[in-house]
Coordinates of C-alpha atoms and ligand atoms in Angstrom, one line a residue:
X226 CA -7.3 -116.9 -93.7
X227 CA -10.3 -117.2 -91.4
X228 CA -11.1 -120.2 -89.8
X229 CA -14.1 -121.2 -92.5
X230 CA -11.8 -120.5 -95.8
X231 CA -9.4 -122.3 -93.8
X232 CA -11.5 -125.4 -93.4
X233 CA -13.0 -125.1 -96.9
X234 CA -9.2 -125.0 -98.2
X235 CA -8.7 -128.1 -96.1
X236 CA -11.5 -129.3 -97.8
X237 CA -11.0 -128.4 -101.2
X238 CA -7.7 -129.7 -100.7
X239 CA -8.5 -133.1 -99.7
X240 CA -11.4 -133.6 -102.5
X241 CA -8.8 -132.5 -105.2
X242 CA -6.1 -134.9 -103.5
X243 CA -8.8 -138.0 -103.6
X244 CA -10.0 -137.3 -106.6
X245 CA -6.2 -136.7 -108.2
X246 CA -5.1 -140.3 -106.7
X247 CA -8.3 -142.1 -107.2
X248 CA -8.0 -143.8 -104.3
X249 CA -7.6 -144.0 -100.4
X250 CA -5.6 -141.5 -98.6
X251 CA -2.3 -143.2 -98.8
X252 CA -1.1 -142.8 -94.9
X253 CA -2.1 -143.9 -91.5
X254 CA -4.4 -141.6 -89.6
X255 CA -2.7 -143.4 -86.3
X256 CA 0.2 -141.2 -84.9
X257 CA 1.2 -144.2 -82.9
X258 CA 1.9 -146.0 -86.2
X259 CA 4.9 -143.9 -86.4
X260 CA 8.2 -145.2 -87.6
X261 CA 10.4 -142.2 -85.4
X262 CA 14.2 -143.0 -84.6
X263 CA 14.3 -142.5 -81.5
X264 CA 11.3 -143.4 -80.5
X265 CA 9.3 -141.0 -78.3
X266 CA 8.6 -141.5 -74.9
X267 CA 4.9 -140.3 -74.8
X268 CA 2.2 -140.7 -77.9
X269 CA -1.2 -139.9 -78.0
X270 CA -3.0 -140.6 -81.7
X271 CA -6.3 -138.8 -82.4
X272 CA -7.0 -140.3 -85.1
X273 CA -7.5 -137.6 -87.6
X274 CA -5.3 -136.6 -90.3
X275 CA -3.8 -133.0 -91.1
X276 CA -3.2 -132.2 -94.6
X277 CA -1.3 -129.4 -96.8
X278 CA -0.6 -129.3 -100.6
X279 CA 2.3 -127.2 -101.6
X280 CA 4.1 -124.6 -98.9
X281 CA 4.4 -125.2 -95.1
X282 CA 3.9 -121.8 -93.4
X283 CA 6.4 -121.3 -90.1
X284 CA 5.4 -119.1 -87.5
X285 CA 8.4 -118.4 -84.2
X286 CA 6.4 -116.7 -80.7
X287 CA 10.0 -116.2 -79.7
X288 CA 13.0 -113.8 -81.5
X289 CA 15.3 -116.3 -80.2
X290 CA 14.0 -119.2 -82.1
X291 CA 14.8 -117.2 -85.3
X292 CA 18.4 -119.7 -86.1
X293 CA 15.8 -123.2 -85.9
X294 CA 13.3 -121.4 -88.2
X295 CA 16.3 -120.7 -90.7
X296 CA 17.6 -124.3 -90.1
X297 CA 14.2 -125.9 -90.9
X298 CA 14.0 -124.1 -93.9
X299 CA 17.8 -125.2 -95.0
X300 CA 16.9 -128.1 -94.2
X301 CA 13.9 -128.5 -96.0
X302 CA 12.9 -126.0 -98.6
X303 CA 9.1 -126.3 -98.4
X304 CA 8.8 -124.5 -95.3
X305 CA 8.4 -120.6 -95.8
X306 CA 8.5 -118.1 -92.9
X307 CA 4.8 -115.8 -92.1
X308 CA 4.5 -113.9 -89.2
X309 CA 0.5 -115.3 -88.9
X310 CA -0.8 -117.2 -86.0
X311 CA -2.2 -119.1 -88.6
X312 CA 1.1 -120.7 -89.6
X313 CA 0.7 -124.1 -90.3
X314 CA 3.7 -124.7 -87.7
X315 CA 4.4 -122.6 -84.8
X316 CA 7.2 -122.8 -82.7
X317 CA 7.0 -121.6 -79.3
X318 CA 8.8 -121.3 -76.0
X319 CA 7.3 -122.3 -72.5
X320 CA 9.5 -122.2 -69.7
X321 CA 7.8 -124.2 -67.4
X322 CA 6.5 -127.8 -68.6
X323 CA 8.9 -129.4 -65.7
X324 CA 8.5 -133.1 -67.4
X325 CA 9.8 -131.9 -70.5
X326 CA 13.1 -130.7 -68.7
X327 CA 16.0 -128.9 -71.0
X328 CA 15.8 -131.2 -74.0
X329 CA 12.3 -131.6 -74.2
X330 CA 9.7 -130.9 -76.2
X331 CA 5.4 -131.5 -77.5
X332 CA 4.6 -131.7 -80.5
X333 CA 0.9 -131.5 -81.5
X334 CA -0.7 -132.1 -84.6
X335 CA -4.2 -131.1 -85.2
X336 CA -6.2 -130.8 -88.5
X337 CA -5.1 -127.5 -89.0
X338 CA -1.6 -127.0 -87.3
X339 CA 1.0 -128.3 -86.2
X340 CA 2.9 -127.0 -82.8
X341 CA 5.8 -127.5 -81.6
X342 CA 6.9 -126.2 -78.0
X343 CA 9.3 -126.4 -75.4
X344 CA 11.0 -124.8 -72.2
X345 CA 14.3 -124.5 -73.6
X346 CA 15.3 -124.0 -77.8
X347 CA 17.2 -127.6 -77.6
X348 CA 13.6 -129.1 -77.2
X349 CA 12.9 -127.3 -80.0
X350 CA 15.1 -128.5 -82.4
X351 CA 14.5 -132.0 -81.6
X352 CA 10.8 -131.8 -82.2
X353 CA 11.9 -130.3 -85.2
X354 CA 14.2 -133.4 -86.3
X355 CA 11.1 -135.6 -85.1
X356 CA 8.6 -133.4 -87.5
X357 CA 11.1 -133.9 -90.2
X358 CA 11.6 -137.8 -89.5
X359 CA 7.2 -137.8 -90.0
X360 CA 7.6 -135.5 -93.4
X361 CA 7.2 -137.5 -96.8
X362 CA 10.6 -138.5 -98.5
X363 CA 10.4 -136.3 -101.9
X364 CA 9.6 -132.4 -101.6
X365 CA 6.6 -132.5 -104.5
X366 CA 4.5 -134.8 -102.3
X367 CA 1.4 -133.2 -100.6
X368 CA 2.2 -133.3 -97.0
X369 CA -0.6 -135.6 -95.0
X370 CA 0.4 -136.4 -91.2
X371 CA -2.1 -138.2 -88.7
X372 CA -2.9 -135.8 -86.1
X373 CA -1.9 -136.3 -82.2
X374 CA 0.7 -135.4 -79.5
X375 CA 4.3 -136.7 -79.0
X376 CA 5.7 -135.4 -75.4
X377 CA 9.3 -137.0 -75.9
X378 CA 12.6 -136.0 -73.5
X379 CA 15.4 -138.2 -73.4
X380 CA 16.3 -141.2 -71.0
X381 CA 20.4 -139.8 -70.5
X382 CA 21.9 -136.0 -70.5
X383 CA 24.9 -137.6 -72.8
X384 CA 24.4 -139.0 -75.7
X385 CA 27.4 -139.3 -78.1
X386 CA 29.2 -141.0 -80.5
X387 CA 33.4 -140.8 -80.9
X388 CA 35.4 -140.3 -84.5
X389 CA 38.4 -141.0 -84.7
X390 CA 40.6 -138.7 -86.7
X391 CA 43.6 -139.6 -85.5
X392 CA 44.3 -143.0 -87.3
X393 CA 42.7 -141.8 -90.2
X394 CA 42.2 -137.9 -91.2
X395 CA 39.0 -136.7 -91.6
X396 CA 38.8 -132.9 -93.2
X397 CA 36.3 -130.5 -91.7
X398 CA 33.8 -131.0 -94.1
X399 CA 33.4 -134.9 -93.1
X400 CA 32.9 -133.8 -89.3
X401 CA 30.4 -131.3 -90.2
X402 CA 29.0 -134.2 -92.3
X403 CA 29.5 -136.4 -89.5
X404 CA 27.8 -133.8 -87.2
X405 CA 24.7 -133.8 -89.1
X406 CA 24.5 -137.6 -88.5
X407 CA 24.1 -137.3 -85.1
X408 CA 22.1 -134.3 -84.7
X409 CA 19.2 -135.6 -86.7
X410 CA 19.0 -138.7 -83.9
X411 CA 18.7 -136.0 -81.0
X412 CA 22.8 -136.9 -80.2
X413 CA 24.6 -134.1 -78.4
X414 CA 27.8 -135.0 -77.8
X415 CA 30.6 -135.3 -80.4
X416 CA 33.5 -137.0 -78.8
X417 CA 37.1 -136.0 -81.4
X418 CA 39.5 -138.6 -80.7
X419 CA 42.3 -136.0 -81.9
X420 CA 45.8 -137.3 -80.9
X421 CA 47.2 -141.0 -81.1
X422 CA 50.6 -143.1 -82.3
X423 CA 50.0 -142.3 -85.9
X424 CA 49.1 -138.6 -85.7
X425 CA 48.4 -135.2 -83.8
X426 CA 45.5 -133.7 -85.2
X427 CA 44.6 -130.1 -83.3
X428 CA 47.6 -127.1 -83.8
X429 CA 48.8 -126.0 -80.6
X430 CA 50.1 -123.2 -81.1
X431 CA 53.1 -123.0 -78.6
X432 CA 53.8 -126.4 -79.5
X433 CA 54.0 -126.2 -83.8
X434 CA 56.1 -129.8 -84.6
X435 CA 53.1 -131.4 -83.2
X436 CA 51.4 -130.7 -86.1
X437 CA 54.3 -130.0 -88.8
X438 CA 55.8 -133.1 -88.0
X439 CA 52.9 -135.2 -86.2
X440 CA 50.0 -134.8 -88.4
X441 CA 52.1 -135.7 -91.6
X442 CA 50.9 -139.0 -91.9
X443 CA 48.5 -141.5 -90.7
X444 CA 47.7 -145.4 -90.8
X445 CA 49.3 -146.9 -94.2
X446 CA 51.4 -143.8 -94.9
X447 CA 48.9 -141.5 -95.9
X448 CA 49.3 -137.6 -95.7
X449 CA 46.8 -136.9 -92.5
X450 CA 46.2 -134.0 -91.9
X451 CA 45.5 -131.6 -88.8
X452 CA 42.8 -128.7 -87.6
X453 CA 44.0 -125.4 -87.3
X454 CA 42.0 -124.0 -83.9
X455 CA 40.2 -121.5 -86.3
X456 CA 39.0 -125.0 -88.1
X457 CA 38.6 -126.6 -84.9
X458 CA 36.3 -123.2 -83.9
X459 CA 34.2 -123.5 -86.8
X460 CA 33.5 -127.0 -85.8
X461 CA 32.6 -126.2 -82.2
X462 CA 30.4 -123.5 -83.5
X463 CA 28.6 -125.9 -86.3
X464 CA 27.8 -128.7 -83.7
X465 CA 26.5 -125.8 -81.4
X466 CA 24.2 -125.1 -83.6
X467 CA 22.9 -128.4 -83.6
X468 CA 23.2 -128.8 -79.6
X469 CA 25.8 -130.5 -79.7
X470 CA 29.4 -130.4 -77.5
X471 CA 32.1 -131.0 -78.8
X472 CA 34.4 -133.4 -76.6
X473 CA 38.1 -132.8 -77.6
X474 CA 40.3 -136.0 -76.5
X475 CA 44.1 -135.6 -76.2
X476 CA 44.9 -139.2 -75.3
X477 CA 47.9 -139.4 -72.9
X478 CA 50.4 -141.0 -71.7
X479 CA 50.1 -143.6 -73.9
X480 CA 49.0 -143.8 -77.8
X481 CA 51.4 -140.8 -78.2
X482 CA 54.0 -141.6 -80.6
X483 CA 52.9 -138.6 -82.9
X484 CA 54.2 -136.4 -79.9
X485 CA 57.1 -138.6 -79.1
X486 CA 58.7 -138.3 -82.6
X487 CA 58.1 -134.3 -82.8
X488 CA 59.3 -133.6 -79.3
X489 CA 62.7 -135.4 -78.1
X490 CA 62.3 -134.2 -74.3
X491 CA 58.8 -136.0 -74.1
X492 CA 61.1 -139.4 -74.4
X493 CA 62.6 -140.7 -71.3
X494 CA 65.9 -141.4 -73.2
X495 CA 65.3 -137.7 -74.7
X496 CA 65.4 -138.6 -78.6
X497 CA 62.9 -138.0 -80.8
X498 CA 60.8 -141.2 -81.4
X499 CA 59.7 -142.4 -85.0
X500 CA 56.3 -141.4 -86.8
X501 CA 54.3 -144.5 -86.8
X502 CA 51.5 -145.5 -89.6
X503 CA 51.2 -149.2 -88.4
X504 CA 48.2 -150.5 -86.6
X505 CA 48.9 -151.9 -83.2
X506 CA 48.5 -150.2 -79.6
X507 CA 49.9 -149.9 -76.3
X508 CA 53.7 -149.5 -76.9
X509 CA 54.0 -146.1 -76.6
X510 CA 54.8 -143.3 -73.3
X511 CA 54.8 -140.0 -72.6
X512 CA 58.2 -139.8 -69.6
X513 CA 56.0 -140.0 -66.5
X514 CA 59.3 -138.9 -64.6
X515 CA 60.2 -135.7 -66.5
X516 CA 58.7 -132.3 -65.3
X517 CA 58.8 -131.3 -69.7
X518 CA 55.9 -133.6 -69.9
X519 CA 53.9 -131.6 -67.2
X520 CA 55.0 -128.9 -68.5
X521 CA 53.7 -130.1 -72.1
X522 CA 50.1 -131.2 -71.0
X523 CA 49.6 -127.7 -69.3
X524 CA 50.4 -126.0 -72.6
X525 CA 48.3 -128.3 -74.7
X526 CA 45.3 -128.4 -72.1
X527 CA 45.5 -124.6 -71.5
X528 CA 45.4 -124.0 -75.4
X529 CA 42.7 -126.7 -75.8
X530 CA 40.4 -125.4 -73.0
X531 CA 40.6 -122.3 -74.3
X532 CA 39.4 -123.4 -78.0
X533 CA 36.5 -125.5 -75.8
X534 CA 33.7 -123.6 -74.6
X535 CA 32.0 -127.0 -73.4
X536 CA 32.6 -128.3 -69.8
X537 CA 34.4 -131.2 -70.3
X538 CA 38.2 -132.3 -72.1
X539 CA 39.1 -136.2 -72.5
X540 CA 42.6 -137.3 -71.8
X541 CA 42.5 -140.9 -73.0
X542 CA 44.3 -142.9 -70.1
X543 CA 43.4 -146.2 -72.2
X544 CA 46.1 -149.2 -72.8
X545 CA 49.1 -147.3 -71.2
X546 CA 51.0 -150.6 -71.1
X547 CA 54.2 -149.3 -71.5
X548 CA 53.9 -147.7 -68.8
X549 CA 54.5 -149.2 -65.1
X550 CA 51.3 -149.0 -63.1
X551 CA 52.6 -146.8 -60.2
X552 CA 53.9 -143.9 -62.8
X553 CA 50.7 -144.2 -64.7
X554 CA 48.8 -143.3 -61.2
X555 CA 51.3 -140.4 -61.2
X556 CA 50.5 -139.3 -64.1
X557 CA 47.1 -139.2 -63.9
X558 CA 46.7 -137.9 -60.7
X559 CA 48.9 -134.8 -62.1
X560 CA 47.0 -134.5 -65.1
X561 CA 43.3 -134.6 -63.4
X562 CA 45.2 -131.1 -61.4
X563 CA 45.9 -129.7 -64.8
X564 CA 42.5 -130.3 -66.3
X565 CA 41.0 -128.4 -63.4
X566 CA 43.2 -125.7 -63.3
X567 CA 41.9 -124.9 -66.6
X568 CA 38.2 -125.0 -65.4
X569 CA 37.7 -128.5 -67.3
X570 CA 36.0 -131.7 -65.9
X571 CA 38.1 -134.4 -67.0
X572 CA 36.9 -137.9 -68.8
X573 CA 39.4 -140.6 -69.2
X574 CA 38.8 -143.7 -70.6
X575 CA 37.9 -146.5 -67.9
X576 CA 41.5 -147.3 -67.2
X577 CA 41.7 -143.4 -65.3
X578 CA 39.6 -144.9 -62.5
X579 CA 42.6 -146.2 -60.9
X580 CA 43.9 -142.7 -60.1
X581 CA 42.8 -140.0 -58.0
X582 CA 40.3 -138.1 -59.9
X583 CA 37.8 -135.7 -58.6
X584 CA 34.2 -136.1 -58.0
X585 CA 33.0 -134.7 -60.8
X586 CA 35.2 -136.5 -63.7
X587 CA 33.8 -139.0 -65.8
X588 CA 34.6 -142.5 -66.5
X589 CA 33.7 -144.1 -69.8
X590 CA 33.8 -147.8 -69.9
X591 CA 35.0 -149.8 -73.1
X592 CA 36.6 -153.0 -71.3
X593 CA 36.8 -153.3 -67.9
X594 CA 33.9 -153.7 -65.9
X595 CA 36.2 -153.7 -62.6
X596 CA 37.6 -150.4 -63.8
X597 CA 33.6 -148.8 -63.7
X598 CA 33.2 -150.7 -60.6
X599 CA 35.8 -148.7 -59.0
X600 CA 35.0 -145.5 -60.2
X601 CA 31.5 -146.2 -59.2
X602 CA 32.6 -146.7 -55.6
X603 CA 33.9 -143.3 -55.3
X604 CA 30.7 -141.6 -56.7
X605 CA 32.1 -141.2 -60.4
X606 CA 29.2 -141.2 -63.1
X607 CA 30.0 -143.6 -65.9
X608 CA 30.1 -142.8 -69.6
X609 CA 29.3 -146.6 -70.9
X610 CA 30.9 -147.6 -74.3
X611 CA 31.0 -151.3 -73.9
X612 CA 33.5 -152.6 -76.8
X613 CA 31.5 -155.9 -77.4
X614 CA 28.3 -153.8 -77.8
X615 CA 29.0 -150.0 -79.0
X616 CA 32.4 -149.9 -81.3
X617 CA 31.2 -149.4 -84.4
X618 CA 33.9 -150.3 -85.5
X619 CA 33.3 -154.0 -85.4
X620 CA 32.4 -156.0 -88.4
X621 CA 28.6 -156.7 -88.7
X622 CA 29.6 -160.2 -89.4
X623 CA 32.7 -162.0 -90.8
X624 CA 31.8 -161.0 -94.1
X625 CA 32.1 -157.4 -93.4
X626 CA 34.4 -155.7 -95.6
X627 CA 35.6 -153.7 -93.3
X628 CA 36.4 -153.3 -89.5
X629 CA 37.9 -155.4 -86.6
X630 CA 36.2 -158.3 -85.0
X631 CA 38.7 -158.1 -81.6
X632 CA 35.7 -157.4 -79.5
X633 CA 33.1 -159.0 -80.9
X634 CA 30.6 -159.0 -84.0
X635 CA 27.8 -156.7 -83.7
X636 CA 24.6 -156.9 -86.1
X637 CA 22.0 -154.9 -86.0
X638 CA 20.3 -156.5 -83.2
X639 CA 22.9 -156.8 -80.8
X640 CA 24.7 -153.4 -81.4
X641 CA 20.5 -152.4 -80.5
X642 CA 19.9 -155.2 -77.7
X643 CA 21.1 -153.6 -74.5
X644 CA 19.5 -152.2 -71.3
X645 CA 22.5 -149.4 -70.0
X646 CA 21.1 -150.5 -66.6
X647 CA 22.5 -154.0 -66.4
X648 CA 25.4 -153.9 -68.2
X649 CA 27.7 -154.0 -64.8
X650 CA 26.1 -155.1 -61.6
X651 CA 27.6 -153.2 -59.3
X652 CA 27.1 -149.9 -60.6
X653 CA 23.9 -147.8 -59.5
X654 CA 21.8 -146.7 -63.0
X655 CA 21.8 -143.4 -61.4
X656 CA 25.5 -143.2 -62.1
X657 CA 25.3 -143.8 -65.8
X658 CA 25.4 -140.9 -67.1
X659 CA 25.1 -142.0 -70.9
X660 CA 26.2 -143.6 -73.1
X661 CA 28.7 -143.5 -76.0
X662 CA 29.5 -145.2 -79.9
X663 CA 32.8 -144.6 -81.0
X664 CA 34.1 -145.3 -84.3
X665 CA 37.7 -146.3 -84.5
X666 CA 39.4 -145.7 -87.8
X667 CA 42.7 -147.7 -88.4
X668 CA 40.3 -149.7 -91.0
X669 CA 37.9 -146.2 -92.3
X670 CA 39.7 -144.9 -94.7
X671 CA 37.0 -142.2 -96.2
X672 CA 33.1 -141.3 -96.0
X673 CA 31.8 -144.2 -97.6
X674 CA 34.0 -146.5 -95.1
X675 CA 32.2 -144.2 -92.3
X676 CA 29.3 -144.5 -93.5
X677 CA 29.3 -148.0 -93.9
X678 CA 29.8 -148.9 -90.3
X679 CA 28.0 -146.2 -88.8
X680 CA 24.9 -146.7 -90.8
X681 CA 22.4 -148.6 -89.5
X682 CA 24.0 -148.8 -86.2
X683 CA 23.9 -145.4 -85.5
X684 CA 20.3 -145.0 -84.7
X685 CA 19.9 -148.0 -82.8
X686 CA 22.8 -146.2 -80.3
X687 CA 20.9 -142.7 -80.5
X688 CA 17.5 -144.6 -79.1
X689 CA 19.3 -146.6 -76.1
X690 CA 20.6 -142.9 -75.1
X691 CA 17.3 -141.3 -75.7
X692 CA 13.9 -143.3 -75.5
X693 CA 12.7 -145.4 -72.1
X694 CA 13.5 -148.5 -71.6
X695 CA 10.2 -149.7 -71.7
X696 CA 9.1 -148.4 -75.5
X697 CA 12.3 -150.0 -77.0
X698 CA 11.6 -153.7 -78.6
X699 CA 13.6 -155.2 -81.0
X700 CA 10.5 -156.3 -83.2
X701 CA 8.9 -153.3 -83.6
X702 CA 12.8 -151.3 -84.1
X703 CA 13.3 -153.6 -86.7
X704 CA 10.1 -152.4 -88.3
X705 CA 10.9 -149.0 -87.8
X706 CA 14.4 -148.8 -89.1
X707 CA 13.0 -150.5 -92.7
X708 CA 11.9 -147.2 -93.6
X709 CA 15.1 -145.6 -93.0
X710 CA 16.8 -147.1 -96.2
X711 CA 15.0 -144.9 -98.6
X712 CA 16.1 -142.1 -96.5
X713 CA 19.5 -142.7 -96.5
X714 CA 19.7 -143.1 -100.1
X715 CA 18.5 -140.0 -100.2
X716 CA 21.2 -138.5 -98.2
X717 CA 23.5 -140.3 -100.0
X718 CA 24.5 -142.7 -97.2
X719 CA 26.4 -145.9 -98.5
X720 CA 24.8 -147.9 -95.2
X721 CA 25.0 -151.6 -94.2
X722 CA 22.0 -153.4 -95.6
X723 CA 21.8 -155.8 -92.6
X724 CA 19.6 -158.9 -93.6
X725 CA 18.0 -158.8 -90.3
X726 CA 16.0 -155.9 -91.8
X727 CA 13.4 -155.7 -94.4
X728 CA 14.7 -152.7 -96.6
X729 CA 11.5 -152.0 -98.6
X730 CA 11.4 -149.0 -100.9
X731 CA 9.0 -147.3 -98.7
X732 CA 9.3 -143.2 -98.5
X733 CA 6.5 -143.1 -96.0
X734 CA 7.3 -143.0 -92.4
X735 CA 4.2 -144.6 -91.3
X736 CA 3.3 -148.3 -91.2
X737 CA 0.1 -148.9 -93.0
Ligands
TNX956 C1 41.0 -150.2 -78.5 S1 39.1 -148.5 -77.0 C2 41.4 -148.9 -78.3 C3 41.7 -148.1 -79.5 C4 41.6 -148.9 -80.8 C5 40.4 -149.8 -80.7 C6 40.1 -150.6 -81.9 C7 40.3 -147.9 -76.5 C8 40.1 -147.0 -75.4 N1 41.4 -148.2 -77.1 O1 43.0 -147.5 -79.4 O2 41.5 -148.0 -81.9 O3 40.5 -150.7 -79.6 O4 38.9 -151.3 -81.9

């Protein structure tokens, strides 16, 4: 189509549209009017409005961007690939827009098209989520969006969220599920919480009764369940896709009762301990003392690095109490050698500051502020998961039907109300590396019990990690995430209608 047709097919288009709705166009023509999740760091509205009535044309400049043009389109079955520059988006590579960085990206909307590029395919697929966040709800609807430019690129390299499939099992599908989540939110780290007291969920293969005998059950007496490392593969490779790294978390020495009761020697009194489906924490030890512990992590870390192409494995480290303080340093300081033997940067929950870890390990602080301080005095970055402000899985309120309240209650606001930078004061913000949402799962049972608990919060923990500091306002958030209920529904999320939000049946994702 030449440019005239094009325009008179605009026009055409937009006659037939105001005479078919007898009315005013129905959406803002103010880009800044936006209701995105995260919020972008940069927006400039022009005030005019682009417009499209049935297919959405995709153009890639770049072979490599072939796997986002398929994902768009599986996502979304309205957009059709063309190999025309007069697509209606084009997607394009630029290496050198330094602002932008790796996870960049612009997107610009004019009358007729609709660009997205970036230095680096990551950036791509976020604008991508962020187009798909300003898309109408239903698939029939004429597509109108007001034109402009978003240059957005996140505030912290890690941002991640924790499941924990230890307590409870969650099957493959549920991660992939869970996956999806946090990719359409920019996340890109997936932290698996795999081994605890009530089960070992990843097969080590030298080391088969941690599975055959610790994955057989799980909190109340369920069957659990375990990954096989082809499963556990597939997973890496689906959150690859999405950009995002799978953390694998083998928590040690303590929470290991799973490995105490299928391995005798890993007891100090060398009998097999007792597969445990209770609820409490902090009772149980890996022998500190015996070389067939060492010898255990090394087989379990070798075979786990090797089924993790991303840089970093998590070795818990939290609530060792029964363990004394002087064989827990030990320990740790053993363990960090083991992680980097196998070309790993370890992260340990805060506790692991106490040891001597390397320069480049990560502490990730859910409780002790003294323990981040510490770790921040040698130079470690800081992963920050404060308990009272990112478990998700606290109750909302007392009347939530599930979850613990230990920590504190976290609505809507406060689970959003947080600057990274002042949570401790002794720790520089250039050490916080990013932050973290875990959901624990003695309480989440299934999907909807995920679901439940993750949704609304979710977002509100994906825009600390991503947008400035300055653009993030608790009025206008609010305002924002009222939109989002619609959506959900959609996608089948069972979410927490907090009462601190106005859920109106809205499908549009602009504020008129
Ligand atoms: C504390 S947070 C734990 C977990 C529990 C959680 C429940 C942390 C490092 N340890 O073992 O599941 O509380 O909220």
């Amino acid at each position: 189509m030449n440019l005239e047709s094009k325009y008179s097919y605009v026009l055409i288009v937009l006659i037939t549209f105001l005479i078919g709705m007898g009315c005013e166009p129905k959406q803002s023509t103010n880009l800044a009017a936006h209701t995105l999740i995260p919020h972008p760091a940069e927006i400039v509205a022009t005030g005019e409005r682009f417009l499209l009535a049935s297919t959405f044309t995709v153009q890639i400049a770049d072979e490599s961007l072939q796997n986002l043009a398929d994902y768009l389109i599986g996502e979304k079955s309205l957009f059709k690939m063309v190999d025309s520059q007069d697509a209606d988006l084009l997607l394009t590579l630029n290496a050198n827009d330094q602002k932008l960085g790796e996870e960049g990206y612009e997107l610009e909307i004019t009358k007729s098209q609709i660009s997205i590029s970036a230095n680096q395919p990551q950036g791509i697929f976020y604008g991508l989520q962020t187009l798909m966040q300003l898309m109408p709800l239903s698939g029939d609807e004429s597509v109108e969006l007001p034109t402009g430019t978003i240059r957005d690129y996140p505030r912290y390299a890690y941002r991640g969220s924790m499941l924990d499939v230890s307590r409870h099992f969650f099957g493959v599908d549920d991660v992939k599920r869970y996956i999806d989540f946090i990719a359409a939110y920019k996340m890109n780290i997936l932290h698996l919480h795999l081994t605890d007291d009530q089960g070992w969920r990843i097969e080590i293969k030298s080391k088969p009764n941690l599975t055959a005998m610790g994955a057989s059950t799980e909190v109340g007496g369920g069957p659990g369940g375990f990954y096989t490392q082809m499963q556990y593969l597939e997973m890496v490779q689906y959150a690859a896709d999405r950009f995002i790294t799978i953390i694998p978390e083998i928590d040690i020495p303590g929470h290991t009762q799973a490995a105490l009761a299928s391995y005798p020697e890993l007891n100090c009194d060398g009998k097999a301990g007792k597969l445990y489906t209770g609820t409490k924490v902090g009772f149980s030890t890996l022998c500190t003392d015996s070389e067939a512990t060492y010898q255990f992590v090394d087989v379990v870390i070798q075979e786990l690095a090797a089924i993790t192409p991303g840089p970093y494995i998590h070795i818990g480290g939290d609530e060792s109490h029964a363990t004394k303080k002087e064989d827990y340093i030990y320990f740790i300081n053993r363990v960090q050698k083991i992680v980097s033997k196998y070309d790993k940067i370890l992260i340990g929950w805060d506790e692991v500051a106490q040891g001597e870890i390397d320069n480049e390990s990560m502490v990730q602080q859910w409780n002790s502020a003294s323990n981040a301080t510490l770790a921040a005095e040698k130079g470690n970055k800081i992963i920050l998961s404060p308990a009272k402000l990112a478990y998700m899985d606290m109750k909302y309120d007392s009347t939530s039907r599930i979850g613990y309240d230990w920590a504190a209650l976290i609505e809507v606001d406060q689970a959003y109300n947080w600057n990274p930078d002042t949570i401790n004061e002794t720790v520089s913000p250039q050490l916080i590396y990013g932050i973290e949402a875990p959901l624990w799962t003695e309480t989440v049972e299934n999907m909807k019990d995920i679901e439940y608990l993750v949704f609304p919060r979710l977002l509100g923990y994906a825009e600390i990690g991503w947008s400035p500091q300055s653009v993030r306002k608790w009025g206008d958030y609010r305002t924002r995430l009222a939109t989002y209920g619609s959506r959900f529904e959609a996608d089948d999320i069972g979410y927490y209608r907090s009462p601190l939000v106005d859920w109106g049946k809205r499908d549009s994702i602009f504020v008129k």
